[in-house]
Amino acid sequence: MGSGKQTFKGMKIILLAAMCSASLLAQSPHTEGESDKEVYAAAAWEAEAGSLGNYAKGGYDHYLRQYQDMPRPDRETILQGEDFSGSEAMEPRIVAHMDGASGGAVETGETGSITWTVEVKQEGLYGIAIRYYPVAGKGSDIDRELLINGRSPFSESRNLTFRRVWASDGEMERDDRGNDMHLSQKESPIWQEAFLQSSDGRHNTPYLFHFREGINTISLVSAREGLLIDYIALKQWEEAVEYDSVAASYEGNGYKDASDVFVKVQGEDAKLKSSQVIYPMMDRSSPATEPYHMSQIRLNTIGGYNWAEAGQWLTWEIEVPEDGLYHIGIKYLQSFQRGMTSYRRLYIDGKLPFREMDSIAFPFSSNWSMNRLGDEEGAYKFYLSKGRHEIKLEVTLGDMALLLRTVESSVLELNRIYRRIIMVTGTVPDEYRDYQLDEKIPELVNVLEEQAKVLESVIRQVELIAGGNSDRTATLKRLLYQLRDMAGHPDTIARRLETFKSNTSSLGDWIYSINYMPLSVDYLVVASPDRSMPKARATLWQRMKHSTGAFFLSFVTDFNQLSAAKEGDKKITLWMTQGLDQAKIVKRLIDESFTPNTGIGVDIQVVNEPVLLQAMLAGRGPDVSFALPDDKPVNYALRGGVEDLSKFPGYQEVKSRFHESAVVPYAFNGGTYGLPVRQSFPVLFYRKDILEELNLQVPETWDDVFQMIPELQKQNLLFGFPIQILIKLGSNVQDNAALPVNPAFGMMLFQNDGELYRDDGMRSALDTEKAIKTFMDWTELYTTYKLPLATDFTNRFRSGEMPIGIDDYERFNIISIAAPELKGLWDFVPVPGTRQPDGSIRRDVPSSGAAAVMLSDSKQKEASWAFLDWWTSAEVQAKYSLELEGLFGPAGRNPAATIEAVARIPWQVKDYNTLMEQWEWARGIPEVAGGYFTGRHLDNAFRSVVISNEDPREAIDLYTRYINDEIKKKRKEFGLPVE
């Protein structure tokens, strides 16, 4: 404390003299009187913890409460992997002599199940530890479901994760300009023993499972990737004791403080990691980061958003010269989540040193800080023997885990009561009508009051953790006030329903923000107690020098351009229409495997898509560009701007990487003018819990859909269909001139063997009888069934107002992060189809995507083709997808067009199989001259029927003539035949 105060005073004098910003002040993390606060906080936490959690039936909290009086026998039972008693839809392979295995191991596949039989001597609660070795596969984490005696003991046991181990491939190198080059990550599998525990960090201790006395069975159901199992152990895990007890044992064991030892290990030198996307990164925010250079790239930190999910870990290797007691310090940056604390769990040589290391707090700070592990009484001491040791830091949710479970439970309950309300009032209630909701829904007021109490407890705990008011409680407080006011004035609920729904939905954002614990590490220090920790922040002079230098460098540095790593004989220019974050990932992949293997350098420029067209027409464009929307490559080709890729050697092999539908939008007049890099298509999402509650089945055909819609509407619920949203209310002005063909219409049309164009693209086919019949069926959904013209599918799906709907499969990513409380309560399947005379069902869907193109003016066509070949390969696309997901979370999952790359993206097997099944029915939408009018005028015809009550046949006939006129006009313009 004294040192912190002197530092503060010294800084203050310097800053006052220099008239500089007070933001440079480094404040001590502890203040006087904090001990009393912590005692109060601990007492308050203990008092309320019993009432918090998610006690929904079927969950782990409910399961544990059900068996809370059961003993926890101090017995250990070992099941050798090779001694399995049976399997189903799996052919396990026994590996007799595997290095590191205790006996014969068993290799399990990524589908099916395997079962062991175990005799339990004493009934009670046991932990389950599995010693495993990751089998080479797609490179994603391994997922399993656990069954005990043929049943899932609780819902969380359906999602168990076993992590792989990764390491940097080689030593850090620098390019010709002195910049650090990114290292590729390679899998480095090792045997690991892990207790089964929460894969999302919602529970901080391993799961406990109830076993009856006698014969029991344990089954593992494969969901993703293969796994080699050495043994399964039923036992109790070793709970760490508190630091005071450990410190007392030091004296009894004769341990002494080490003397004059200072060991520093750079964060980027992590030996092992749990994910291939946790790699060294550059930080130039402070001149005190190590190593540092004002203008050159130094990959000097590790972590950030890539190291934010519960269960992810990093290990470093340190060596100390003598036995003794040491301090440990971590230089960190947690400026990612304002008002939040990130937590880590620390292991030394695989063990938790003492209980306090189970949840180390790294508070928010806008600058680098040094965390000398300890409490208000001083730094903790760690005993280390002479030699090498492994320090491991694992992401944990810490004190927030219990609060997250509580809020997720509250969201589900509030959404349930919201559905009960709209069953009475509808989604747009009459604000002047008294619906007498408190009488029609007797539980309403009690639920509102109960959830208000729950949120109040959560708010109190968040503020205790944060040490005072926090902006992280604003959302909770707003909803708390509304719940109490609605409970006191139930007659006002109807007119406040939309606000109530919005406030409840905002809890999802709160859950998402709390769920991630990003942290960057510059270095770790292991030092004897007589050595001080280095200052984390730069001196005033260093900061001034850094700011001045960076300012002048900004005049000569284009931060949107990433130059080639090495100057080879050839160099091409790539323009990307995506963001700078994506460009940095691409550059890293280029530096890893393209430039070293081909000698071709790549300069990357981030641009807006319209700039590409202007540069192309001016003859000043790049060599290659991506990712262009479906309608652009052919339109550029009509103007002679892009190259026909089908004439390059190896094109047929490259084309085979994609589904045939992916190439359709880029093919015209015998040529192919783009390579697919993204492809997506619709699937059917549904809420399992709500459909089960309403006793409804997932529809297989459109007849089933038309039967389901009235059943949902009886409960004031909706079936969701994709529909474009108007930019200006009441007008047909759209954000994009080339409005895509509506997916719902496309599905119905293609399933009935209809087409969008005829006569080799010279005319629209929307005036054919099949298209007209499809158009009438489509508009009937909105005229007869009164479906809404605007839908917020994610929020309505989450609240249950729209428990089933069709949307692009990328919506999976958004729902996963926006509605974490729905985990296990929803799923997706192929879209409804049209039954054929032979009884089969056609499930055609239109697809959409983006392409990579080569410009006609390129002077390096061979090098450009080599780049496109490399970029669309399965390995590169899979790596790019994983990098995106590591950077942006599940929302960044890439809909890669390369089929094999999708197989390597971490989809669970059942979800991957669903995508593959629907992908087989994907239909590419051909691009024709003037085709940009098709989607626009189809939408105009639709709205004229739905809004203006025009006759469907007349409307589609009128707008088809407009489309044909434009096609004819454009074909004449580009010298194409019109008859």
PDB file of N, CA, C and O in Angstrom, residues 181-184 562-574 585-604 623-624 626 654 657 675 854 858 860-873 875-877 879:
ATOM      1  N   MET A 181       6.424 -11.744 -38.132  1.00  0.00           N
ATOM      2  CA  MET A 181       5.501 -12.518 -38.965  1.00  0.00           C
ATOM      3  C   MET A 181       4.687 -13.455 -38.079  1.00  0.00           C
ATOM      4  O   MET A 181       5.208 -14.059 -37.133  1.00  0.00           O
ATOM      5  N   HIS A 182       3.404 -13.550 -38.399  1.00  0.00           N
ATOM      6  CA  HIS A 182       2.529 -14.410 -37.620  1.00  0.00           C
ATOM      7  C   HIS A 182       2.931 -15.870 -37.771  1.00  0.00           C
ATOM      8  O   HIS A 182       3.282 -16.324 -38.854  1.00  0.00           O
ATOM      9  N   LEU A 183       2.847 -16.591 -36.670  1.00  0.00           N
ATOM     10  CA  LEU A 183       3.147 -18.008 -36.671  1.00  0.00           C
ATOM     11  C   LEU A 183       1.864 -18.807 -36.826  1.00  0.00           C
ATOM     12  O   LEU A 183       0.831 -18.473 -36.239  1.00  0.00           O
ATOM     13  N   SER A 184       1.918 -19.868 -37.610  1.00  0.00           N
ATOM     14  CA  SER A 184       0.775 -20.766 -37.674  1.00  0.00           C
ATOM     15  C   SER A 184       0.730 -21.589 -36.393  1.00  0.00           C
ATOM     16  O   SER A 184       1.737 -21.760 -35.700  1.00  0.00           O
ATOM     17  N   LEU A 562      -2.272  -3.182 -46.008  1.00  0.00           N
ATOM     18  CA  LEU A 562      -1.371  -4.127 -45.375  1.00  0.00           C
ATOM     19  C   LEU A 562      -0.435  -4.645 -46.455  1.00  0.00           C
ATOM     20  O   LEU A 562      -0.839  -5.395 -47.336  1.00  0.00           O
ATOM     21  N   SER A 563       0.816  -4.226 -46.393  1.00  0.00           N
ATOM     22  CA  SER A 563       1.757  -4.538 -47.473  1.00  0.00           C
ATOM     23  C   SER A 563       2.198  -5.980 -47.417  1.00  0.00           C
ATOM     24  O   SER A 563       2.058  -6.675 -46.412  1.00  0.00           O
ATOM     25  N   ALA A 564       2.753  -6.424 -48.545  1.00  0.00           N
ATOM     26  CA  ALA A 564       3.242  -7.797 -48.638  1.00  0.00           C
ATOM     27  C   ALA A 564       4.340  -8.031 -47.621  1.00  0.00           C
ATOM     28  O   ALA A 564       5.156  -7.165 -47.331  1.00  0.00           O
ATOM     29  N   ALA A 565       4.355  -9.243 -47.075  1.00  0.00           N
ATOM     30  CA  ALA A 565       5.329  -9.559 -46.034  1.00  0.00           C
ATOM     31  C   ALA A 565       6.737  -9.655 -46.594  1.00  0.00           C
ATOM     32  O   ALA A 565       7.688  -9.241 -45.973  1.00  0.00           O
ATOM     33  N   LYS A 566       6.865 -10.208 -47.775  1.00  0.00           N
ATOM     34  CA  LYS A 566       8.184 -10.364 -48.390  1.00  0.00           C
ATOM     35  C   LYS A 566       8.120  -9.895 -49.830  1.00  0.00           C
ATOM     36  O   LYS A 566       7.132 -10.093 -50.521  1.00  0.00           O
ATOM     37  N   GLU A 567       9.173  -9.282 -50.279  1.00  0.00           N
ATOM     38  CA  GLU A 567       9.230  -8.815 -51.664  1.00  0.00           C
ATOM     39  C   GLU A 567       9.720  -9.961 -52.538  1.00  0.00           C
ATOM     40  O   GLU A 567      10.906 -10.255 -52.604  1.00  0.00           O
ATOM     41  N   GLY A 568       8.833 -10.661 -53.191  1.00  0.00           N
ATOM     42  CA  GLY A 568       9.199 -11.750 -54.071  1.00  0.00           C
ATOM     43  C   GLY A 568       9.349 -11.249 -55.497  1.00  0.00           C
ATOM     44  O   GLY A 568       9.292 -10.061 -55.798  1.00  0.00           O
ATOM     45  N   ASP A 569       9.532 -12.200 -56.426  1.00  0.00           N
ATOM     46  CA  ASP A 569       9.626 -11.833 -57.836  1.00  0.00           C
ATOM     47  C   ASP A 569       8.304 -11.269 -58.333  1.00  0.00           C
ATOM     48  O   ASP A 569       8.267 -10.465 -59.249  1.00  0.00           O
ATOM     49  N   LYS A 570       7.196 -11.702 -57.738  1.00  0.00           N
ATOM     50  CA  LYS A 570       5.880 -11.247 -58.154  1.00  0.00           C
ATOM     51  C   LYS A 570       5.138 -10.685 -56.949  1.00  0.00           C
ATOM     52  O   LYS A 570       5.353 -11.099 -55.816  1.00  0.00           O
ATOM     53  N   LYS A 571       4.252  -9.744 -57.247  1.00  0.00           N
ATOM     54  CA  LYS A 571       3.426  -9.191 -56.186  1.00  0.00           C
ATOM     55  C   LYS A 571       2.093  -8.798 -56.781  1.00  0.00           C
ATOM     56  O   LYS A 571       2.032  -8.208 -57.862  1.00  0.00           O
ATOM     57  N   ILE A 572       1.016  -9.147 -56.104  1.00  0.00           N
ATOM     58  CA  ILE A 572      -0.319  -8.788 -56.566  1.00  0.00           C
ATOM     59  C   ILE A 572      -0.994  -7.908 -55.523  1.00  0.00           C
ATOM     60  O   ILE A 572      -0.560  -7.838 -54.373  1.00  0.00           O
ATOM     61  N   THR A 573      -2.044  -7.242 -55.965  1.00  0.00           N
ATOM     62  CA  THR A 573      -2.807  -6.372 -55.074  1.00  0.00           C
ATOM     63  C   THR A 573      -4.199  -6.960 -54.872  1.00  0.00           C
ATOM     64  O   THR A 573      -4.873  -7.327 -55.832  1.00  0.00           O
ATOM     65  N   LEU A 574      -4.587  -7.041 -53.617  1.00  0.00           N
ATOM     66  CA  LEU A 574      -5.906  -7.557 -53.249  1.00  0.00           C
ATOM     67  C   LEU A 574      -6.724  -6.433 -52.621  1.00  0.00           C
ATOM     68  O   LEU A 574      -6.247  -5.767 -51.706  1.00  0.00           O
ATOM     69  N   ILE A 585      -6.628 -10.774 -40.661  1.00  0.00           N
ATOM     70  CA  ILE A 585      -6.623 -12.234 -40.639  1.00  0.00           C
ATOM     71  C   ILE A 585      -6.118 -12.775 -41.967  1.00  0.00           C
ATOM     72  O   ILE A 585      -5.299 -13.704 -42.013  1.00  0.00           O
ATOM     73  N   VAL A 586      -6.610 -12.192 -43.070  1.00  0.00           N
ATOM     74  CA  VAL A 586      -6.169 -12.632 -44.394  1.00  0.00           C
ATOM     75  C   VAL A 586      -4.672 -12.453 -44.537  1.00  0.00           C
ATOM     76  O   VAL A 586      -3.969 -13.335 -45.048  1.00  0.00           O
ATOM     77  N   LYS A 587      -4.160 -11.316 -44.093  1.00  0.00           N
ATOM     78  CA  LYS A 587      -2.719 -11.065 -44.197  1.00  0.00           C
ATOM     79  C   LYS A 587      -1.929 -12.103 -43.400  1.00  0.00           C
ATOM     80  O   LYS A 587      -0.887 -12.598 -43.852  1.00  0.00           O
ATOM     81  N   ARG A 588      -2.436 -12.447 -42.221  1.00  0.00           N
ATOM     82  CA  ARG A 588      -1.739 -13.425 -41.403  1.00  0.00           C
ATOM     83  C   ARG A 588      -1.677 -14.775 -42.104  1.00  0.00           C
ATOM     84  O   ARG A 588      -0.638 -15.448 -42.111  1.00  0.00           O
ATOM     85  N   LEU A 589      -2.777 -15.168 -42.731  1.00  0.00           N
ATOM     86  CA  LEU A 589      -2.801 -16.441 -43.453  1.00  0.00           C
ATOM     87  C   LEU A 589      -1.884 -16.411 -44.672  1.00  0.00           C
ATOM     88  O   LEU A 589      -1.222 -17.404 -44.989  1.00  0.00           O
ATOM     89  N   ILE A 590      -1.852 -15.264 -45.358  1.00  0.00           N
ATOM     90  CA  ILE A 590      -0.952 -15.112 -46.509  1.00  0.00           C
ATOM     91  C   ILE A 590       0.501 -15.257 -46.070  1.00  0.00           C
ATOM     92  O   ILE A 590       1.295 -15.960 -46.702  1.00  0.00           O
ATOM     93  N   ASP A 591       0.847 -14.589 -44.974  1.00  0.00           N
ATOM     94  CA  ASP A 591       2.219 -14.654 -44.474  1.00  0.00           C
ATOM     95  C   ASP A 591       2.591 -16.060 -44.021  1.00  0.00           C
ATOM     96  O   ASP A 591       3.760 -16.458 -44.077  1.00  0.00           O
ATOM     97  N   GLU A 592       1.593 -16.817 -43.537  1.00  0.00           N
ATOM     98  CA  GLU A 592       1.861 -18.166 -43.042  1.00  0.00           C
ATOM     99  C   GLU A 592       2.144 -19.149 -44.162  1.00  0.00           C
ATOM    100  O   GLU A 592       3.107 -19.924 -44.092  1.00  0.00           O
ATOM    101  N   SER A 593       1.284 -19.158 -45.184  1.00  0.00           N
ATOM    102  CA  SER A 593       1.374 -20.268 -46.135  1.00  0.00           C
ATOM    103  C   SER A 593       1.374 -19.889 -47.617  1.00  0.00           C
ATOM    104  O   SER A 593       1.828 -20.698 -48.433  1.00  0.00           O
ATOM    105  N   PHE A 594       0.897 -18.701 -48.001  1.00  0.00           N
ATOM    106  CA  PHE A 594       0.866 -18.395 -49.430  1.00  0.00           C
ATOM    107  C   PHE A 594       2.192 -17.832 -49.919  1.00  0.00           C
ATOM    108  O   PHE A 594       2.842 -18.403 -50.803  1.00  0.00           O
ATOM    109  N   THR A 595       2.629 -16.729 -49.335  1.00  0.00           N
ATOM    110  CA  THR A 595       3.872 -16.113 -49.788  1.00  0.00           C
ATOM    111  C   THR A 595       5.086 -17.021 -49.588  1.00  0.00           C
ATOM    112  O   THR A 595       5.908 -17.162 -50.501  1.00  0.00           O
ATOM    113  N   PRO A 596       5.238 -17.700 -48.418  1.00  0.00           N
ATOM    114  CA  PRO A 596       6.403 -18.588 -48.275  1.00  0.00           C
ATOM    115  C   PRO A 596       6.426 -19.719 -49.292  1.00  0.00           C
ATOM    116  O   PRO A 596       7.503 -20.159 -49.712  1.00  0.00           O
ATOM    117  N   ASN A 597       5.266 -20.219 -49.701  1.00  0.00           N
ATOM    118  CA  ASN A 597       5.216 -21.372 -50.601  1.00  0.00           C
ATOM    119  C   ASN A 597       5.270 -20.994 -52.078  1.00  0.00           C
ATOM    120  O   ASN A 597       5.638 -21.816 -52.921  1.00  0.00           O
ATOM    121  N   THR A 598       4.872 -19.763 -52.415  1.00  0.00           N
ATOM    122  CA  THR A 598       4.802 -19.372 -53.829  1.00  0.00           C
ATOM    123  C   THR A 598       5.774 -18.267 -54.203  1.00  0.00           C
ATOM    124  O   THR A 598       6.054 -18.059 -55.389  1.00  0.00           O
ATOM    125  N   GLY A 599       6.278 -17.547 -53.200  1.00  0.00           N
ATOM    126  CA  GLY A 599       7.144 -16.405 -53.493  1.00  0.00           C
ATOM    127  C   GLY A 599       6.391 -15.207 -54.020  1.00  0.00           C
ATOM    128  O   GLY A 599       6.992 -14.231 -54.464  1.00  0.00           O
ATOM    129  N   ILE A 600       5.044 -15.238 -53.948  1.00  0.00           N
ATOM    130  CA  ILE A 600       4.207 -14.136 -54.442  1.00  0.00           C
ATOM    131  C   ILE A 600       3.778 -13.274 -53.266  1.00  0.00           C
ATOM    132  O   ILE A 600       3.155 -13.757 -52.319  1.00  0.00           O
ATOM    133  N   GLY A 601       4.109 -12.006 -53.318  1.00  0.00           N
ATOM    134  CA  GLY A 601       3.682 -11.084 -52.282  1.00  0.00           C
ATOM    135  C   GLY A 601       2.276 -10.573 -52.554  1.00  0.00           C
ATOM    136  O   GLY A 601       1.820 -10.542 -53.698  1.00  0.00           O
ATOM    137  N   VAL A 602       1.585 -10.163 -51.504  1.00  0.00           N
ATOM    138  CA  VAL A 602       0.209  -9.664 -51.641  1.00  0.00           C
ATOM    139  C   VAL A 602       0.063  -8.379 -50.837  1.00  0.00           C
ATOM    140  O   VAL A 602       0.292  -8.373 -49.623  1.00  0.00           O
ATOM    141  N   ASP A 603      -0.283  -7.286 -51.526  1.00  0.00           N
ATOM    142  CA  ASP A 603      -0.646  -6.039 -50.858  1.00  0.00           C
ATOM    143  C   ASP A 603      -2.160  -6.018 -50.701  1.00  0.00           C
ATOM    144  O   ASP A 603      -2.901  -6.250 -51.664  1.00  0.00           O
ATOM    145  N   ILE A 604      -2.624  -5.713 -49.500  1.00  0.00           N
ATOM    146  CA  ILE A 604      -4.061  -5.736 -49.212  1.00  0.00           C
ATOM    147  C   ILE A 604      -4.561  -4.323 -48.959  1.00  0.00           C
ATOM    148  O   ILE A 604      -3.948  -3.561 -48.212  1.00  0.00           O
ATOM    149  N   ASP A 623      -5.555  -6.527 -58.649  1.00  0.00           N
ATOM    150  CA  ASP A 623      -5.479  -7.776 -59.405  1.00  0.00           C
ATOM    151  C   ASP A 623      -6.653  -8.685 -59.063  1.00  0.00           C
ATOM    152  O   ASP A 623      -7.259  -9.290 -59.943  1.00  0.00           O
ATOM    153  N   VAL A 624      -6.949  -8.816 -57.762  1.00  0.00           N
ATOM    154  CA  VAL A 624      -8.069  -9.650 -57.321  1.00  0.00           C
ATOM    155  C   VAL A 624      -8.850  -8.897 -56.248  1.00  0.00           C
ATOM    156  O   VAL A 624      -8.330  -7.967 -55.612  1.00  0.00           O
ATOM    157  N   PHE A 626     -12.300  -9.553 -53.246  1.00  0.00           N
ATOM    158  CA  PHE A 626     -13.428 -10.287 -52.649  1.00  0.00           C
ATOM    159  C   PHE A 626     -13.862  -9.473 -51.430  1.00  0.00           C
ATOM    160  O   PHE A 626     -13.121  -8.615 -50.938  1.00  0.00           O
ATOM    161  N   VAL A 654     -10.731 -26.826 -59.023  1.00  0.00           N
ATOM    162  CA  VAL A 654     -11.144 -25.786 -58.079  1.00  0.00           C
ATOM    163  C   VAL A 654     -12.670 -25.738 -57.983  1.00  0.00           C
ATOM    164  O   VAL A 654     -13.249 -25.650 -56.900  1.00  0.00           O
ATOM    165  N   ARG A 657     -14.678 -27.969 -55.596  1.00  0.00           N
ATOM    166  CA  ARG A 657     -14.698 -27.694 -54.159  1.00  0.00           C
ATOM    167  C   ARG A 657     -16.053 -27.174 -53.686  1.00  0.00           C
ATOM    168  O   ARG A 657     -16.337 -27.175 -52.490  1.00  0.00           O
ATOM    169  N   LEU A 675     -15.247 -16.939 -58.199  1.00  0.00           N
ATOM    170  CA  LEU A 675     -15.186 -18.161 -57.405  1.00  0.00           C
ATOM    171  C   LEU A 675     -15.924 -17.917 -56.090  1.00  0.00           C
ATOM    172  O   LEU A 675     -15.682 -16.906 -55.423  1.00  0.00           O
ATOM    173  N   MET A 854     -11.069 -11.873 -60.437  1.00  0.00           N
ATOM    174  CA  MET A 854      -9.807 -11.378 -60.963  1.00  0.00           C
ATOM    175  C   MET A 854     -10.131 -10.307 -62.010  1.00  0.00           C
ATOM    176  O   MET A 854     -10.953 -10.544 -62.904  1.00  0.00           O
ATOM    177  N   SER A 858      -5.505  -6.960 -64.795  1.00  0.00           N
ATOM    178  CA  SER A 858      -4.379  -7.463 -64.005  1.00  0.00           C
ATOM    179  C   SER A 858      -3.211  -7.823 -64.903  1.00  0.00           C
ATOM    180  O   SER A 858      -3.375  -8.454 -65.948  1.00  0.00           O
ATOM    181  N   GLN A 860      -0.754  -9.570 -63.570  1.00  0.00           N
ATOM    182  CA  GLN A 860      -0.211 -10.759 -62.920  1.00  0.00           C
ATOM    183  C   GLN A 860      -1.297 -11.833 -62.843  1.00  0.00           C
ATOM    184  O   GLN A 860      -1.686 -12.282 -61.769  1.00  0.00           O
ATOM    185  N   LYS A 861      -1.800 -12.240 -63.999  1.00  0.00           N
ATOM    186  CA  LYS A 861      -2.933 -13.159 -64.023  1.00  0.00           C
ATOM    187  C   LYS A 861      -2.572 -14.535 -63.459  1.00  0.00           C
ATOM    188  O   LYS A 861      -3.368 -15.158 -62.744  1.00  0.00           O
ATOM    189  N   GLU A 862      -1.392 -15.054 -63.772  1.00  0.00           N
ATOM    190  CA  GLU A 862      -1.012 -16.363 -63.244  1.00  0.00           C
ATOM    191  C   GLU A 862      -0.882 -16.323 -61.724  1.00  0.00           C
ATOM    192  O   GLU A 862      -1.335 -17.231 -61.025  1.00  0.00           O
ATOM    193  N   ALA A 863      -0.236 -15.275 -61.233  1.00  0.00           N
ATOM    194  CA  ALA A 863      -0.087 -15.132 -59.783  1.00  0.00           C
ATOM    195  C   ALA A 863      -1.450 -14.926 -59.128  1.00  0.00           C
ATOM    196  O   ALA A 863      -1.713 -15.451 -58.037  1.00  0.00           O
ATOM    197  N   SER A 864      -2.320 -14.169 -59.784  1.00  0.00           N
ATOM    198  CA  SER A 864      -3.656 -13.928 -59.236  1.00  0.00           C
ATOM    199  C   SER A 864      -4.462 -15.221 -59.174  1.00  0.00           C
ATOM    200  O   SER A 864      -5.183 -15.475 -58.206  1.00  0.00           O
ATOM    201  N   TRP A 865      -4.347 -16.046 -60.226  1.00  0.00           N
ATOM    202  CA  TRP A 865      -5.055 -17.323 -60.218  1.00  0.00           C
ATOM    203  C   TRP A 865      -4.502 -18.236 -59.119  1.00  0.00           C
ATOM    204  O   TRP A 865      -5.263 -18.947 -58.443  1.00  0.00           O
ATOM    205  N   ALA A 866      -3.180 -18.223 -58.929  1.00  0.00           N
ATOM    206  CA  ALA A 866      -2.582 -19.021 -57.855  1.00  0.00           C
ATOM    207  C   ALA A 866      -3.142 -18.589 -56.501  1.00  0.00           C
ATOM    208  O   ALA A 866      -3.404 -19.428 -55.628  1.00  0.00           O
ATOM    209  N   PHE A 867      -3.338 -17.277 -56.346  1.00  0.00           N
ATOM    210  CA  PHE A 867      -3.887 -16.778 -55.088  1.00  0.00           C
ATOM    211  C   PHE A 867      -5.331 -17.240 -54.901  1.00  0.00           C
ATOM    212  O   PHE A 867      -5.717 -17.689 -53.814  1.00  0.00           O
ATOM    213  N   LEU A 868      -6.155 -17.135 -55.941  1.00  0.00           N
ATOM    214  CA  LEU A 868      -7.561 -17.555 -55.839  1.00  0.00           C
ATOM    215  C   LEU A 868      -7.660 -19.051 -55.579  1.00  0.00           C
ATOM    216  O   LEU A 868      -8.531 -19.504 -54.813  1.00  0.00           O
ATOM    217  N   ASP A 869      -6.792 -19.812 -56.212  1.00  0.00           N
ATOM    218  CA  ASP A 869      -6.748 -21.255 -55.969  1.00  0.00           C
ATOM    219  C   ASP A 869      -6.435 -21.526 -54.506  1.00  0.00           C
ATOM    220  O   ASP A 869      -7.089 -22.341 -53.837  1.00  0.00           O
ATOM    221  N   TRP A 870      -5.430 -20.850 -53.985  1.00  0.00           N
ATOM    222  CA  TRP A 870      -5.035 -21.011 -52.575  1.00  0.00           C
ATOM    223  C   TRP A 870      -6.146 -20.554 -51.645  1.00  0.00           C
ATOM    224  O   TRP A 870      -6.483 -21.243 -50.672  1.00  0.00           O
ATOM    225  N   TRP A 871      -6.745 -19.400 -51.938  1.00  0.00           N
ATOM    226  CA  TRP A 871      -7.725 -18.817 -51.020  1.00  0.00           C
ATOM    227  C   TRP A 871      -8.982 -19.677 -50.894  1.00  0.00           C
ATOM    228  O   TRP A 871      -9.579 -19.751 -49.822  1.00  0.00           O
ATOM    229  N   THR A 872      -9.408 -20.324 -51.952  1.00  0.00           N
ATOM    230  CA  THR A 872     -10.629 -21.122 -51.907  1.00  0.00           C
ATOM    231  C   THR A 872     -10.375 -22.568 -51.486  1.00  0.00           C
ATOM    232  O   THR A 872     -11.311 -23.373 -51.470  1.00  0.00           O
ATOM    233  N   SER A 873      -9.135 -22.910 -51.132  1.00  0.00           N
ATOM    234  CA  SER A 873      -8.841 -24.278 -50.689  1.00  0.00           C
ATOM    235  C   SER A 873      -9.493 -24.534 -49.338  1.00  0.00           C
ATOM    236  O   SER A 873      -9.752 -23.615 -48.556  1.00  0.00           O
ATOM    237  N   GLU A 875      -8.362 -25.986 -46.598  1.00  0.00           N
ATOM    238  CA  GLU A 875      -7.549 -25.697 -45.418  1.00  0.00           C
ATOM    239  C   GLU A 875      -7.553 -24.209 -45.088  1.00  0.00           C
ATOM    240  O   GLU A 875      -7.741 -23.813 -43.929  1.00  0.00           O
ATOM    241  N   VAL A 876      -7.380 -23.367 -46.097  1.00  0.00           N
ATOM    242  CA  VAL A 876      -7.315 -21.928 -45.863  1.00  0.00           C
ATOM    243  C   VAL A 876      -8.676 -21.382 -45.453  1.00  0.00           C
ATOM    244  O   VAL A 876      -8.789 -20.571 -44.522  1.00  0.00           O
ATOM    245  N   GLN A 877      -9.738 -21.822 -46.127  1.00  0.00           N
ATOM    246  CA  GLN A 877     -11.073 -21.350 -45.772  1.00  0.00           C
ATOM    247  C   GLN A 877     -11.472 -21.786 -44.360  1.00  0.00           C
ATOM    248  O   GLN A 877     -12.126 -21.045 -43.636  1.00  0.00           O
ATOM    249  N   LYS A 879      -9.336 -22.336 -41.863  1.00  0.00           N
ATOM    250  CA  LYS A 879      -8.556 -21.513 -40.934  1.00  0.00           C
ATOM    251  C   LYS A 879      -9.143 -20.108 -40.825  1.00  0.00           C
ATOM    252  O   LYS A 879      -9.248 -19.539 -39.738  1.00  0.00           O
TER     253      LYS A 879
END
